[in-house]
Amino acid sequence: MPAPAHLDPRLLRAFVAVAEELHFTRAAARLYVAQQALSRDVRRLERELGAELFVRTTRQVTPTADGERLLPYARRVLQAQDDLLAAFGQARPLLVDLNSPGLVTGRLVLERARSLAPEQELMARYESGLTHAAGELVAGRLDASFGRFAGLPAALRAGLAHQPVRYEPMAVVLPEDHPLARLTEVPLTALAGESVYAGAGNPRTPEWTDLAHLLFEGRGIQVASPAPLAIGEEEFQRIMDKTRNPILAVRSFPAMPSTVVRPLVDPVPLSPVSLVWRKGLVHPALDALRRAASQVATEKGWLEVPDGGWIPAADAAVMSVHK
């Protein structure tokens, strides 16, 4: 069959979503379309190309050899379309990961960006950790995120750009009846002998666990063993209630019942936060997000290191360079 004279980008977008999700229902939800409409678009693309793109069974969807061959071309076409629309002010929504609903840094930057560019649509997402979000950024399923850029593997960093946003003071979350809960600030030396939960075993947040290891090294503090991966605030609190481990967090960590949040001091550990996006991404809302990050950081002094502040050397080097 001769090649079609043209292909509707909508069909390619349907194909890419299914190829990445390997599930028609999830792909339809991602594109905000009915599953039947998505299936029709994929079948139409197959007819126009004269090739079967997926093997479908009741249990799974897998790309055929032709599907695997088409995928990189389809991604490039869609990126080019997004770039063209962005250049002429017709950009799609920008998908911005805020990690978790209760965290403050990304939310404040996003709110400012929306005020700077009210004509643009910036949509919040919650991917839990930067390592997981970075994979979504590189794959084009997400546009921007926040987190510890130096904690990403070099292979992931190579496809990403970042802008330093904040040195966020860290804290510890304690059961309200923990002996250290009576303190208004917790010196790091007071945690000696404790096992502190820092996301060990969570594949979405290894950059946070690594930061904890660097902070605890030589101080007699252990990173707590992996706990069951909890999805949602209620499940997380239930697991933490069972283990009763202190939790390494940032000072703006949202309060949970029967717990207290106490700043860490002597030294003051800092969590380096960058705005992170895919290299080469062109989008007017990204420009607004970057301006917002710069404005809020300057107004709030987020990039000033307090006296007695602690930052790993690798992070200090990365945060000193805008990319």
mmCIF file with all atom_site columns, C-alpha atoms in Angstrom, residues 91-271:
data_model
loop_
_atom_site.group_PDB
_atom_site.id
_atom_site.type_symbol
_atom_site.label_atom_id
_atom_site.label_alt_id
_atom_site.label_comp_id
_atom_site.label_asym_id
_atom_site.label_entity_id
_atom_site.label_seq_id
_atom_site.pdbx_PDB_ins_code
_atom_site.Cartn_x
_atom_site.Cartn_y
_atom_site.Cartn_z
_atom_site.occupancy
_atom_site.B_iso_or_equiv
_atom_site.pdbx_formal_charge
_atom_site.auth_seq_id
_atom_site.auth_comp_id
_atom_site.auth_asym_id
_atom_site.auth_atom_id
_atom_site.pdbx_PDB_model_num
ATOM 1   C CA . ALA A 1 91  ? 0.374  25.969 22.934 1.00 0.00 ? 91  ALA A CA 1
ATOM 2   C CA . ARG A 1 92  ? -1.137 22.888 24.514 1.00 0.00 ? 92  ARG A CA 1
ATOM 3   C CA . PRO A 1 93  ? -1.396 22.817 28.345 1.00 0.00 ? 93  PRO A CA 1
ATOM 4   C CA . LEU A 1 94  ? 1.935  22.674 30.171 1.00 0.00 ? 94  LEU A CA 1
ATOM 5   C CA . LEU A 1 95  ? 2.009  19.702 32.561 1.00 0.00 ? 95  LEU A CA 1
ATOM 6   C CA . VAL A 1 96  ? 3.816  20.649 35.781 1.00 0.00 ? 96  VAL A CA 1
ATOM 7   C CA . ASP A 1 97  ? 4.666  18.102 38.472 1.00 0.00 ? 97  ASP A CA 1
ATOM 8   C CA . LEU A 1 98  ? 4.459  19.423 42.050 1.00 0.00 ? 98  LEU A CA 1
ATOM 9   C CA . ASN A 1 99  ? 5.650  16.140 43.649 1.00 0.00 ? 99  ASN A CA 1
ATOM 10  C CA . SER A 1 100 ? 2.955  15.995 46.367 1.00 0.00 ? 100 SER A CA 1
ATOM 11  C CA . PRO A 1 101 ? -0.178 18.102 46.970 1.00 0.00 ? 101 PRO A CA 1
ATOM 12  C CA . GLY A 1 102 ? 0.963  19.509 50.318 1.00 0.00 ? 102 GLY A CA 1
ATOM 13  C CA . LEU A 1 103 ? 4.403  20.767 49.313 1.00 0.00 ? 103 LEU A CA 1
ATOM 14  C CA . VAL A 1 104 ? 4.780  24.532 49.035 1.00 0.00 ? 104 VAL A CA 1
ATOM 15  C CA . THR A 1 105 ? 7.688  25.393 46.716 1.00 0.00 ? 105 THR A CA 1
ATOM 16  C CA . GLY A 1 106 ? 6.308  24.176 43.403 1.00 0.00 ? 106 GLY A CA 1
ATOM 17  C CA . ARG A 1 107 ? 2.790  25.306 44.230 1.00 0.00 ? 107 ARG A CA 1
ATOM 18  C CA . LEU A 1 108 ? 3.869  28.914 44.882 1.00 0.00 ? 108 LEU A CA 1
ATOM 19  C CA . VAL A 1 109 ? 5.862  29.006 41.644 1.00 0.00 ? 109 VAL A CA 1
ATOM 20  C CA . LEU A 1 110 ? 2.953  27.555 39.685 1.00 0.00 ? 110 LEU A CA 1
ATOM 21  C CA . GLU A 1 111 ? 0.514  30.085 41.171 1.00 0.00 ? 111 GLU A CA 1
ATOM 22  C CA . ARG A 1 112 ? 2.826  32.951 40.182 1.00 0.00 ? 112 ARG A CA 1
ATOM 23  C CA . ALA A 1 113 ? 3.263  31.542 36.658 1.00 0.00 ? 113 ALA A CA 1
ATOM 24  C CA . ARG A 1 114 ? -0.511 31.393 36.214 1.00 0.00 ? 114 ARG A CA 1
ATOM 25  C CA . SER A 1 115 ? -0.759 35.051 37.201 1.00 0.00 ? 115 SER A CA 1
ATOM 26  C CA . LEU A 1 116 ? 2.049  36.002 34.796 1.00 0.00 ? 116 LEU A CA 1
ATOM 27  C CA . ALA A 1 117 ? 0.516  34.143 31.851 1.00 0.00 ? 117 ALA A CA 1
ATOM 28  C CA . PRO A 1 118 ? -3.264 33.893 32.444 1.00 0.00 ? 118 PRO A CA 1
ATOM 29  C CA . GLU A 1 119 ? -3.807 33.078 28.759 1.00 0.00 ? 119 GLU A CA 1
ATOM 30  C CA . GLN A 1 120 ? -1.787 29.856 29.147 1.00 0.00 ? 120 GLN A CA 1
ATOM 31  C CA . GLU A 1 121 ? -2.975 26.627 30.761 1.00 0.00 ? 121 GLU A CA 1
ATOM 32  C CA . LEU A 1 122 ? -0.607 25.163 33.354 1.00 0.00 ? 122 LEU A CA 1
ATOM 33  C CA . MET A 1 123 ? -1.865 21.847 34.706 1.00 0.00 ? 123 MET A CA 1
ATOM 34  C CA . ALA A 1 124 ? -0.614 20.396 38.004 1.00 0.00 ? 124 ALA A CA 1
ATOM 35  C CA . ARG A 1 125 ? 0.472  16.784 38.279 1.00 0.00 ? 125 ARG A CA 1
ATOM 36  C CA . TYR A 1 126 ? 1.745  14.817 41.297 1.00 0.00 ? 126 TYR A CA 1
ATOM 37  C CA . GLU A 1 127 ? 4.471  12.269 40.488 1.00 0.00 ? 127 GLU A CA 1
ATOM 38  C CA . SER A 1 128 ? 5.851  11.903 44.063 1.00 0.00 ? 128 SER A CA 1
ATOM 39  C CA . GLY A 1 129 ? 9.569  12.065 43.275 1.00 0.00 ? 129 GLY A CA 1
ATOM 40  C CA . LEU A 1 130 ? 11.918 13.734 40.785 1.00 0.00 ? 130 LEU A CA 1
ATOM 41  C CA . THR A 1 131 ? 13.549 10.485 39.645 1.00 0.00 ? 131 THR A CA 1
ATOM 42  C CA . HIS A 1 132 ? 10.217 9.130  38.422 1.00 0.00 ? 132 HIS A CA 1
ATOM 43  C CA . ALA A 1 133 ? 9.175  12.518 37.045 1.00 0.00 ? 133 ALA A CA 1
ATOM 44  C CA . ALA A 1 134 ? 12.472 12.841 35.153 1.00 0.00 ? 134 ALA A CA 1
ATOM 45  C CA . GLY A 1 135 ? 11.725 9.700  33.181 1.00 0.00 ? 135 GLY A CA 1
ATOM 46  C CA . GLU A 1 136 ? 8.320  11.147 32.297 1.00 0.00 ? 136 GLU A CA 1
ATOM 47  C CA . LEU A 1 137 ? 9.975  14.429 31.252 1.00 0.00 ? 137 LEU A CA 1
ATOM 48  C CA . VAL A 1 138 ? 12.418 12.716 28.913 1.00 0.00 ? 138 VAL A CA 1
ATOM 49  C CA . ALA A 1 139 ? 9.604  10.635 27.411 1.00 0.00 ? 139 ALA A CA 1
ATOM 50  C CA . GLY A 1 140 ? 7.520  13.750 26.770 1.00 0.00 ? 140 GLY A CA 1
ATOM 51  C CA . ARG A 1 141 ? 4.657  12.746 29.063 1.00 0.00 ? 141 ARG A CA 1
ATOM 52  C CA . LEU A 1 142 ? 5.405  15.608 31.480 1.00 0.00 ? 142 LEU A CA 1
ATOM 53  C CA . ASP A 1 143 ? 6.861  19.069 30.889 1.00 0.00 ? 143 ASP A CA 1
ATOM 54  C CA . ALA A 1 144 ? 8.332  20.327 34.166 1.00 0.00 ? 144 ALA A CA 1
ATOM 55  C CA . SER A 1 145 ? 8.990  19.181 37.717 1.00 0.00 ? 145 SER A CA 1
ATOM 56  C CA . PHE A 1 146 ? 10.734 20.274 40.904 1.00 0.00 ? 146 PHE A CA 1
ATOM 57  C CA . GLY A 1 147 ? 13.401 18.521 42.954 1.00 0.00 ? 147 GLY A CA 1
ATOM 58  C CA . ARG A 1 148 ? 17.015 17.664 43.624 1.00 0.00 ? 148 ARG A CA 1
ATOM 59  C CA . PHE A 1 149 ? 18.673 17.766 40.204 1.00 0.00 ? 149 PHE A CA 1
ATOM 60  C CA . ALA A 1 150 ? 22.074 16.562 41.473 1.00 0.00 ? 150 ALA A CA 1
ATOM 61  C CA . GLY A 1 151 ? 20.410 13.400 42.774 1.00 0.00 ? 151 GLY A CA 1
ATOM 62  C CA . LEU A 1 152 ? 19.423 12.206 39.299 1.00 0.00 ? 152 LEU A CA 1
ATOM 63  C CA . PRO A 1 153 ? 21.517 9.668  37.371 1.00 0.00 ? 153 PRO A CA 1
ATOM 64  C CA . ALA A 1 154 ? 23.835 11.299 34.828 1.00 0.00 ? 154 ALA A CA 1
ATOM 65  C CA . ALA A 1 155 ? 21.991 9.619  31.953 1.00 0.00 ? 155 ALA A CA 1
ATOM 66  C CA . LEU A 1 156 ? 18.747 11.335 32.973 1.00 0.00 ? 156 LEU A CA 1
ATOM 67  C CA . ARG A 1 157 ? 20.379 14.713 33.621 1.00 0.00 ? 157 ARG A CA 1
ATOM 68  C CA . ALA A 1 158 ? 21.820 14.657 30.089 1.00 0.00 ? 158 ALA A CA 1
ATOM 69  C CA . GLY A 1 159 ? 18.346 15.057 28.608 1.00 0.00 ? 159 GLY A CA 1
ATOM 70  C CA . LEU A 1 160 ? 17.174 17.714 31.047 1.00 0.00 ? 160 LEU A CA 1
ATOM 71  C CA . ALA A 1 161 ? 17.736 21.357 31.905 1.00 0.00 ? 161 ALA A CA 1
ATOM 72  C CA . HIS A 1 162 ? 17.269 22.981 35.301 1.00 0.00 ? 162 HIS A CA 1
ATOM 73  C CA . GLN A 1 163 ? 17.001 26.293 37.089 1.00 0.00 ? 163 GLN A CA 1
ATOM 74  C CA . PRO A 1 164 ? 17.841 26.541 40.819 1.00 0.00 ? 164 PRO A CA 1
ATOM 75  C CA . VAL A 1 165 ? 14.826 27.648 42.837 1.00 0.00 ? 165 VAL A CA 1
ATOM 76  C CA . ARG A 1 166 ? 15.372 27.059 46.541 1.00 0.00 ? 166 ARG A CA 1
ATOM 77  C CA . TYR A 1 167 ? 17.485 25.748 49.377 1.00 0.00 ? 167 TYR A CA 1
ATOM 78  C CA . GLU A 1 168 ? 14.617 24.397 51.459 1.00 0.00 ? 168 GLU A CA 1
ATOM 79  C CA . PRO A 1 169 ? 15.321 23.878 55.196 1.00 0.00 ? 169 PRO A CA 1
ATOM 80  C CA . MET A 1 170 ? 14.731 20.341 56.322 1.00 0.00 ? 170 MET A CA 1
ATOM 81  C CA . ALA A 1 171 ? 12.829 18.973 59.289 1.00 0.00 ? 171 ALA A CA 1
ATOM 82  C CA . VAL A 1 172 ? 11.843 15.779 61.019 1.00 0.00 ? 172 VAL A CA 1
ATOM 83  C CA . VAL A 1 173 ? 8.279  14.554 61.517 1.00 0.00 ? 173 VAL A CA 1
ATOM 84  C CA . LEU A 1 174 ? 7.831  12.864 64.896 1.00 0.00 ? 174 LEU A CA 1
ATOM 85  C CA . PRO A 1 175 ? 5.010  11.029 66.661 1.00 0.00 ? 175 PRO A CA 1
ATOM 86  C CA . GLU A 1 176 ? 3.602  13.565 69.113 1.00 0.00 ? 176 GLU A CA 1
ATOM 87  C CA . ASP A 1 177 ? 4.602  11.347 72.047 1.00 0.00 ? 177 ASP A CA 1
ATOM 88  C CA . HIS A 1 178 ? 8.199  10.903 70.835 1.00 0.00 ? 178 HIS A CA 1
ATOM 89  C CA . PRO A 1 179 ? 10.781 12.155 73.390 1.00 0.00 ? 179 PRO A CA 1
ATOM 90  C CA . LEU A 1 180 ? 12.146 14.669 70.844 1.00 0.00 ? 180 LEU A CA 1
ATOM 91  C CA . ALA A 1 181 ? 8.697  16.115 70.126 1.00 0.00 ? 181 ALA A CA 1
ATOM 92  C CA . ARG A 1 182 ? 8.951  18.379 73.173 1.00 0.00 ? 182 ARG A CA 1
ATOM 93  C CA . LEU A 1 183 ? 11.820 20.298 71.512 1.00 0.00 ? 183 LEU A CA 1
ATOM 94  C CA . THR A 1 184 ? 11.058 23.297 69.301 1.00 0.00 ? 184 THR A CA 1
ATOM 95  C CA . GLU A 1 185 ? 14.119 22.461 67.173 1.00 0.00 ? 185 GLU A CA 1
ATOM 96  C CA . VAL A 1 186 ? 15.891 19.118 66.878 1.00 0.00 ? 186 VAL A CA 1
ATOM 97  C CA . PRO A 1 187 ? 19.711 19.124 66.717 1.00 0.00 ? 187 PRO A CA 1
ATOM 98  C CA . LEU A 1 188 ? 21.006 16.452 64.372 1.00 0.00 ? 188 LEU A CA 1
ATOM 99  C CA . THR A 1 189 ? 23.018 15.005 67.238 1.00 0.00 ? 189 THR A CA 1
ATOM 100 C CA . ALA A 1 190 ? 19.753 14.236 69.024 1.00 0.00 ? 190 ALA A CA 1
ATOM 101 C CA . LEU A 1 191 ? 18.827 11.813 66.230 1.00 0.00 ? 191 LEU A CA 1
ATOM 102 C CA . ALA A 1 192 ? 21.883 9.624  66.866 1.00 0.00 ? 192 ALA A CA 1
ATOM 103 C CA . GLY A 1 193 ? 20.719 6.053  67.345 1.00 0.00 ? 193 GLY A CA 1
ATOM 104 C CA . GLU A 1 194 ? 17.420 6.673  65.520 1.00 0.00 ? 194 GLU A CA 1
ATOM 105 C CA . SER A 1 195 ? 16.260 5.030  62.292 1.00 0.00 ? 195 SER A CA 1
ATOM 106 C CA . VAL A 1 196 ? 14.739 7.805  60.199 1.00 0.00 ? 196 VAL A CA 1
ATOM 107 C CA . TYR A 1 197 ? 12.429 7.101  57.293 1.00 0.00 ? 197 TYR A CA 1
ATOM 108 C CA . ALA A 1 198 ? 13.680 8.719  54.057 1.00 0.00 ? 198 ALA A CA 1
ATOM 109 C CA . GLY A 1 199 ? 11.886 6.798  51.336 1.00 0.00 ? 199 GLY A CA 1
ATOM 110 C CA . ALA A 1 200 ? 14.295 3.867  51.142 1.00 0.00 ? 200 ALA A CA 1
ATOM 111 C CA . GLY A 1 201 ? 13.063 1.374  48.575 1.00 0.00 ? 201 GLY A CA 1
ATOM 112 C CA . ASN A 1 202 ? 10.699 3.831  46.879 1.00 0.00 ? 202 ASN A CA 1
ATOM 113 C CA . PRO A 1 203 ? 11.679 3.762  43.178 1.00 0.00 ? 203 PRO A CA 1
ATOM 114 C CA . ARG A 1 204 ? 10.207 7.231  42.654 1.00 0.00 ? 204 ARG A CA 1
ATOM 115 C CA . THR A 1 205 ? 12.393 9.038  45.215 1.00 0.00 ? 205 THR A CA 1
ATOM 116 C CA . PRO A 1 206 ? 15.955 7.630  45.364 1.00 0.00 ? 206 PRO A CA 1
ATOM 117 C CA . GLU A 1 207 ? 17.323 11.182 45.105 1.00 0.00 ? 207 GLU A CA 1
ATOM 118 C CA . TRP A 1 208 ? 15.759 11.923 48.515 1.00 0.00 ? 208 TRP A CA 1
ATOM 119 C CA . THR A 1 209 ? 17.101 8.745  50.107 1.00 0.00 ? 209 THR A CA 1
ATOM 120 C CA . ASP A 1 210 ? 20.568 9.559  48.777 1.00 0.00 ? 210 ASP A CA 1
ATOM 121 C CA . LEU A 1 211 ? 20.383 13.037 50.337 1.00 0.00 ? 211 LEU A CA 1
ATOM 122 C CA . ALA A 1 212 ? 19.495 11.411 53.673 1.00 0.00 ? 212 ALA A CA 1
ATOM 123 C CA . HIS A 1 213 ? 22.485 9.071  53.478 1.00 0.00 ? 213 HIS A CA 1
ATOM 124 C CA . LEU A 1 214 ? 24.789 12.030 52.854 1.00 0.00 ? 214 LEU A CA 1
ATOM 125 C CA . LEU A 1 215 ? 23.278 13.954 55.778 1.00 0.00 ? 215 LEU A CA 1
ATOM 126 C CA . PHE A 1 216 ? 23.330 11.057 58.241 1.00 0.00 ? 216 PHE A CA 1
ATOM 127 C CA . GLU A 1 217 ? 26.825 9.806  57.389 1.00 0.00 ? 217 GLU A CA 1
ATOM 128 C CA . GLY A 1 218 ? 29.101 9.943  60.428 1.00 0.00 ? 218 GLY A CA 1
ATOM 129 C CA . ARG A 1 219 ? 26.313 11.131 62.724 1.00 0.00 ? 219 ARG A CA 1
ATOM 130 C CA . GLY A 1 220 ? 25.094 7.772  64.029 1.00 0.00 ? 220 GLY A CA 1
ATOM 131 C CA . ILE A 1 221 ? 21.730 8.094  62.279 1.00 0.00 ? 221 ILE A CA 1
ATOM 132 C CA . GLN A 1 222 ? 20.359 5.228  60.218 1.00 0.00 ? 222 GLN A CA 1
ATOM 133 C CA . VAL A 1 223 ? 18.115 5.401  57.177 1.00 0.00 ? 223 VAL A CA 1
ATOM 134 C CA . ALA A 1 224 ? 15.110 3.265  58.110 1.00 0.00 ? 224 ALA A CA 1
ATOM 135 C CA . SER A 1 225 ? 14.540 0.058  56.188 1.00 0.00 ? 225 SER A CA 1
ATOM 136 C CA . PRO A 1 226 ? 12.059 0.173  53.295 1.00 0.00 ? 226 PRO A CA 1
ATOM 137 C CA . ALA A 1 227 ? 8.425  0.345  54.300 1.00 0.00 ? 227 ALA A CA 1
ATOM 138 C CA . PRO A 1 228 ? 5.551  -0.813 52.074 1.00 0.00 ? 228 PRO A CA 1
ATOM 139 C CA . LEU A 1 229 ? 5.050  1.733  49.314 1.00 0.00 ? 229 LEU A CA 1
ATOM 140 C CA . ALA A 1 230 ? 2.022  3.773  50.394 1.00 0.00 ? 230 ALA A CA 1
ATOM 141 C CA . ILE A 1 231 ? -0.082 5.630  47.818 1.00 0.00 ? 231 ILE A CA 1
ATOM 142 C CA . GLY A 1 232 ? -2.067 8.524  49.254 1.00 0.00 ? 232 GLY A CA 1
ATOM 143 C CA . GLU A 1 233 ? -1.822 10.505 52.480 1.00 0.00 ? 233 GLU A CA 1
ATOM 144 C CA . GLU A 1 234 ? -4.024 8.146  54.526 1.00 0.00 ? 234 GLU A CA 1
ATOM 145 C CA . GLU A 1 235 ? -2.023 5.054  53.600 1.00 0.00 ? 235 GLU A CA 1
ATOM 146 C CA . PHE A 1 236 ? 1.274  6.858  54.212 1.00 0.00 ? 236 PHE A CA 1
ATOM 147 C CA . GLN A 1 237 ? 0.158  7.920  57.676 1.00 0.00 ? 237 GLN A CA 1
ATOM 148 C CA . ARG A 1 238 ? -1.103 4.421  58.465 1.00 0.00 ? 238 ARG A CA 1
ATOM 149 C CA . ILE A 1 239 ? 2.265  2.873  57.583 1.00 0.00 ? 239 ILE A CA 1
ATOM 150 C CA . MET A 1 240 ? 4.174  5.508  59.525 1.00 0.00 ? 240 MET A CA 1
ATOM 151 C CA . ASP A 1 241 ? 1.918  4.960  62.554 1.00 0.00 ? 241 ASP A CA 1
ATOM 152 C CA . LYS A 1 242 ? 2.891  1.289  62.468 1.00 0.00 ? 242 LYS A CA 1
ATOM 153 C CA . THR A 1 243 ? 6.648  1.815  62.134 1.00 0.00 ? 243 THR A CA 1
ATOM 154 C CA . ARG A 1 244 ? 6.799  4.918  64.399 1.00 0.00 ? 244 ARG A CA 1
ATOM 155 C CA . ASN A 1 245 ? 10.007 5.987  62.682 1.00 0.00 ? 245 ASN A CA 1
ATOM 156 C CA . PRO A 1 246 ? 10.811 9.695  62.531 1.00 0.00 ? 246 PRO A CA 1
ATOM 157 C CA . ILE A 1 247 ? 10.406 10.949 58.954 1.00 0.00 ? 247 ILE A CA 1
ATOM 158 C CA . LEU A 1 248 ? 12.914 13.167 57.163 1.00 0.00 ? 248 LEU A CA 1
ATOM 159 C CA . ALA A 1 249 ? 11.002 16.019 55.538 1.00 0.00 ? 249 ALA A CA 1
ATOM 160 C CA . VAL A 1 250 ? 11.100 19.729 54.745 1.00 0.00 ? 250 VAL A CA 1
ATOM 161 C CA . ARG A 1 251 ? 9.804  22.352 57.151 1.00 0.00 ? 251 ARG A CA 1
ATOM 162 C CA . SER A 1 252 ? 6.716  23.005 55.039 1.00 0.00 ? 252 SER A CA 1
ATOM 163 C CA . PHE A 1 253 ? 5.729  19.317 55.153 1.00 0.00 ? 253 PHE A CA 1
ATOM 164 C CA . PRO A 1 254 ? 1.946  19.169 55.667 1.00 0.00 ? 254 PRO A CA 1
ATOM 165 C CA . ALA A 1 255 ? 0.847  18.278 59.170 1.00 0.00 ? 255 ALA A CA 1
ATOM 166 C CA . MET A 1 256 ? -0.565 14.824 59.867 1.00 0.00 ? 256 MET A CA 1
ATOM 167 C CA . PRO A 1 257 ? -2.706 13.885 62.866 1.00 0.00 ? 257 PRO A CA 1
ATOM 168 C CA . SER A 1 258 ? -0.778 12.757 65.976 1.00 0.00 ? 258 SER A CA 1
ATOM 169 C CA . THR A 1 259 ? 2.527  14.087 64.651 1.00 0.00 ? 259 THR A CA 1
ATOM 170 C CA . VAL A 1 260 ? 4.641  17.230 64.958 1.00 0.00 ? 260 VAL A CA 1
ATOM 171 C CA . VAL A 1 261 ? 7.102  18.797 62.501 1.00 0.00 ? 261 VAL A CA 1
ATOM 172 C CA . ARG A 1 262 ? 10.342 20.028 64.038 1.00 0.00 ? 262 ARG A CA 1
ATOM 173 C CA . PRO A 1 263 ? 13.105 21.980 62.220 1.00 0.00 ? 263 PRO A CA 1
ATOM 174 C CA . LEU A 1 264 ? 16.533 20.323 62.111 1.00 0.00 ? 264 LEU A CA 1
ATOM 175 C CA . VAL A 1 265 ? 19.468 22.429 63.306 1.00 0.00 ? 265 VAL A CA 1
ATOM 176 C CA . ASP A 1 266 ? 23.177 22.293 64.119 1.00 0.00 ? 266 ASP A CA 1
ATOM 177 C CA . PRO A 1 267 ? 23.696 22.283 61.149 1.00 0.00 ? 267 PRO A CA 1
ATOM 178 C CA . VAL A 1 268 ? 20.608 23.376 59.219 1.00 0.00 ? 268 VAL A CA 1
ATOM 179 C CA . PRO A 1 269 ? 20.299 20.798 56.420 1.00 0.00 ? 269 PRO A CA 1
ATOM 180 C CA . LEU A 1 270 ? 19.030 22.203 53.134 1.00 0.00 ? 270 LEU A CA 1
ATOM 181 C CA . SER A 1 271 ? 17.160 20.376 50.393 1.00 0.00 ? 271 SER A CA 1
#
